[in-house]
XYZ file of C-alpha atoms in Angstrom:
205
model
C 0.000 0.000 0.000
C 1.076 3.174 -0.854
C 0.745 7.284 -0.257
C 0.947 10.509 -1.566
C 1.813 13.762 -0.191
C 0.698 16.730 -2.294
C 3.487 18.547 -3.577
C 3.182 22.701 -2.138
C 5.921 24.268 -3.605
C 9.003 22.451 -2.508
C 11.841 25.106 -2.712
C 12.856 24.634 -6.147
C 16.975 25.315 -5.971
C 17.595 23.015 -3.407
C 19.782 20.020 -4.537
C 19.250 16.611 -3.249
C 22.079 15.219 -0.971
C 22.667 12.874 1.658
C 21.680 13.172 5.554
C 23.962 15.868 6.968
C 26.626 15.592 9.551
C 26.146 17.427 12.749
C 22.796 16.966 15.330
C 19.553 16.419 14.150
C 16.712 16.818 17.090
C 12.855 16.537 17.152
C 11.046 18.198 20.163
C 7.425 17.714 20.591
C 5.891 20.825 20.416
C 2.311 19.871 21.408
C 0.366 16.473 22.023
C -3.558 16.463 21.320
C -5.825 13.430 20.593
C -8.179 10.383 22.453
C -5.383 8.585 21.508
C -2.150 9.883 22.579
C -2.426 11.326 26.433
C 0.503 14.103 26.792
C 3.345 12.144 27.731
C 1.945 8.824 25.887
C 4.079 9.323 23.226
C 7.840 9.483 22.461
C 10.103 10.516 19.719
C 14.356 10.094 19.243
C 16.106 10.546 15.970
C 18.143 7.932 14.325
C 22.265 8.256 14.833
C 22.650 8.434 11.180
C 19.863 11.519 11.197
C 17.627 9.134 8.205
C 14.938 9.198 10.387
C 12.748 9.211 13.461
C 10.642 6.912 15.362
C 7.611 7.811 17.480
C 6.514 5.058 20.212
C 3.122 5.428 21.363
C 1.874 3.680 24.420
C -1.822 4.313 24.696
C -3.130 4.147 21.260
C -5.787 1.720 20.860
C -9.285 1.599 19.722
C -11.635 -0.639 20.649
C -15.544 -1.953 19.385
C -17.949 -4.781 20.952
C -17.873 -6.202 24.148
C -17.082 -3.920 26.532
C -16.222 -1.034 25.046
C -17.263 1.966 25.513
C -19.278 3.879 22.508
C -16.054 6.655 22.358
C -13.325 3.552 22.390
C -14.164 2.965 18.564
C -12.407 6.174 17.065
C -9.200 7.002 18.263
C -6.803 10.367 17.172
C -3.755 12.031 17.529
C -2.196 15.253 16.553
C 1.554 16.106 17.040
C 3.265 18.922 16.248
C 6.769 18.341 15.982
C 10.117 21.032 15.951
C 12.714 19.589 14.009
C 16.029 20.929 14.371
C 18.023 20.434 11.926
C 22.086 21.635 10.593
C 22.191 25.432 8.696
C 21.781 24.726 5.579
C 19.649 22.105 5.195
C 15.910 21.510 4.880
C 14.277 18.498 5.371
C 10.695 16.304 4.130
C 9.536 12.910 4.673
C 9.775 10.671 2.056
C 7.768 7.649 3.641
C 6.551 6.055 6.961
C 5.945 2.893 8.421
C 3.596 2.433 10.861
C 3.080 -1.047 12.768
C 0.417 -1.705 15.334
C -1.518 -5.289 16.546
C -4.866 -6.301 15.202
C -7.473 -8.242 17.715
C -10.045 -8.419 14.894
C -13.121 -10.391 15.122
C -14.662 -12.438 11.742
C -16.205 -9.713 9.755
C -14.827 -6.555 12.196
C -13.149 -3.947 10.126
C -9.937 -1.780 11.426
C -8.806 1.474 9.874
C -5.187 3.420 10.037
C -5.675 6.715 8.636
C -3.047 9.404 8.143
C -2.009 12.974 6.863
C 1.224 15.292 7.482
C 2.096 18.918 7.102
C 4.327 21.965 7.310
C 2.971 24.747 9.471
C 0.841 27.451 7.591
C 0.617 25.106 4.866
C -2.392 23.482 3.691
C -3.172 19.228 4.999
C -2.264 16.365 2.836
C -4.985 14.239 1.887
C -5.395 11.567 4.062
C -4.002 8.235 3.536
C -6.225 5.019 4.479
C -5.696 1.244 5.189
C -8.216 -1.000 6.377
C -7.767 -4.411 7.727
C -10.283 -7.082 7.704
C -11.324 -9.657 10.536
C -11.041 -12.164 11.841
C -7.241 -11.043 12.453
C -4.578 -11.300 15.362
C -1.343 -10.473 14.352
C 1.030 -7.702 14.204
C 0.643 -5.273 11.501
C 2.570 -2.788 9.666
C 1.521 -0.389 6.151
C 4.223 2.200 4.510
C 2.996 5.629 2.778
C 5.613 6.129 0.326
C 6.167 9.739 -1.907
C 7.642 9.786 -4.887
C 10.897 12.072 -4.876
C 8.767 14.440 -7.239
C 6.026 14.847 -4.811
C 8.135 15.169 -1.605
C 7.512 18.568 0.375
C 10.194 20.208 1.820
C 10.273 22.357 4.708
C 11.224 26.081 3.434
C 15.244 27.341 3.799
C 15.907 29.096 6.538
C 12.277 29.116 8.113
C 11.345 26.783 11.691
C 7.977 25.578 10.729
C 6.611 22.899 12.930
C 5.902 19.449 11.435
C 2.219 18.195 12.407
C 1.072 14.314 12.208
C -2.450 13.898 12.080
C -3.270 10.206 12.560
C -6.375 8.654 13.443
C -7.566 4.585 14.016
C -10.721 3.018 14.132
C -12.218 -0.174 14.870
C -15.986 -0.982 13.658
C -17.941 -4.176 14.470
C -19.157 -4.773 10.941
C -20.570 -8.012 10.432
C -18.924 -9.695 13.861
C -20.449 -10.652 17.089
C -21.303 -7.431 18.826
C -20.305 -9.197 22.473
C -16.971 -9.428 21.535
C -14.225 -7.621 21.276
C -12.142 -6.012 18.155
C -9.644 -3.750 18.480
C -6.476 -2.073 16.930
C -3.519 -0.329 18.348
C -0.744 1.960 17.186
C 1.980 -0.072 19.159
C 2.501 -3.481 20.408
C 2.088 -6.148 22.339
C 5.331 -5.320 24.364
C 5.841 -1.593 23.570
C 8.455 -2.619 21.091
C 7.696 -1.438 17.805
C 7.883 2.585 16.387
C 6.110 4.421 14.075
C 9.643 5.567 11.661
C 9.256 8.668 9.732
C 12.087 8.214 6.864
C 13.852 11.689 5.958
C 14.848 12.953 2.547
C 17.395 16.215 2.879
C 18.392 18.757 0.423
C 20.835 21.379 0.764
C 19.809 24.926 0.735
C 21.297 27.124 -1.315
C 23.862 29.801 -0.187
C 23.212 33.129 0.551
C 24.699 35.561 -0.217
């Protein structure tokens, strides 16, 4: 499965180059969502600055049994600072996001997704469903193609915001039991990666 951001004016005489040398960082700038609590969720940058990983520990939404009417929609919005080396200017170029599935026979789960720059207008959203019954780990990738990606603009901080959202609907299953699907897993283990593509901004003068 596969995703597309829309392109909004990447800056056009920035040259494509490898990850640069030097500190990357990623601060969370704010937290909001039924499905990431402030302090639920956790971000740390790669060594080799390629990418970086949010770990959620409360994500999870839930339908049948039990659950509560609200459990069945879950969302999160982070806005993210990236810090990154003068110079150099940043987008993401695809993202894997892995979660567990408790699905009942004929209960349907939904990841949803959408990123953007501040002041610039949302992506469309990406969606993949999963189909009971199902109870396994599970992982999709939203890809861009290099001529789509978005770059944040030279020489400006703009705050990076993920806009996720997942879902769990009882469909055709047995309403007594319970479906549900998380953003994590089963032992806190696996990340949501956010791959980065760089280019280096060009020199003024």
């Amino acid at each position: 499965m596969t995703g597309c951001l829309v392109t909004l004016s990447p800056s056009a005489t920035a040259t494509a180059t490898a990850a640069p040398p030097g500190r990357v960082a990623v601060d969370v700038a704010s937290v909001n969502g039924s499905g990431c609590r402030p302090g639920s969720a956790t971000v740390a940058v790669a060594p080799d600055n390629s990418a970086f990983t949010v770990t959620y520990s409360e994500y999870l939404a839930s339908v049948g049994g039990d659950s509560l009417a609200t459990a069945g929609r879950k969302n999160c919005l982070l806005s993210l600072l990236v810090h990154v080396p003068q110079g150099y200017t940043y987008a993401v170029s695809h993202v894997d996001y892995r979660g567990y599935a408790q699905l009942e026979e004929g209960a349907v789960g939904t990841q949803k997704a959408s990123y953007y720059f501040q002041g610039m207008s949302q992506t469309a959203n990406r969606t993949h469903q999963f189909h009971g019954a199902l109870e396994d780990n599970w992982q999709v990738t939203d890809t861009t193609g290099i001529e789509a990606l978005v770059f944040a603009p030279c020489g400006e901080q703009r705050n990076f915001n993920i806009n996720t959202e997942l879902r769990a609907e009882v469909g055709t299953s047995d309403k007594t039991k319970t479906s549900y699907m998380t953003v994590d897993s089963t032992d806190g283990s696996i990340s949501t990666v956010y791959h980065f593509s760089w280019k280096q901004c060009p020199v003024r003068r």
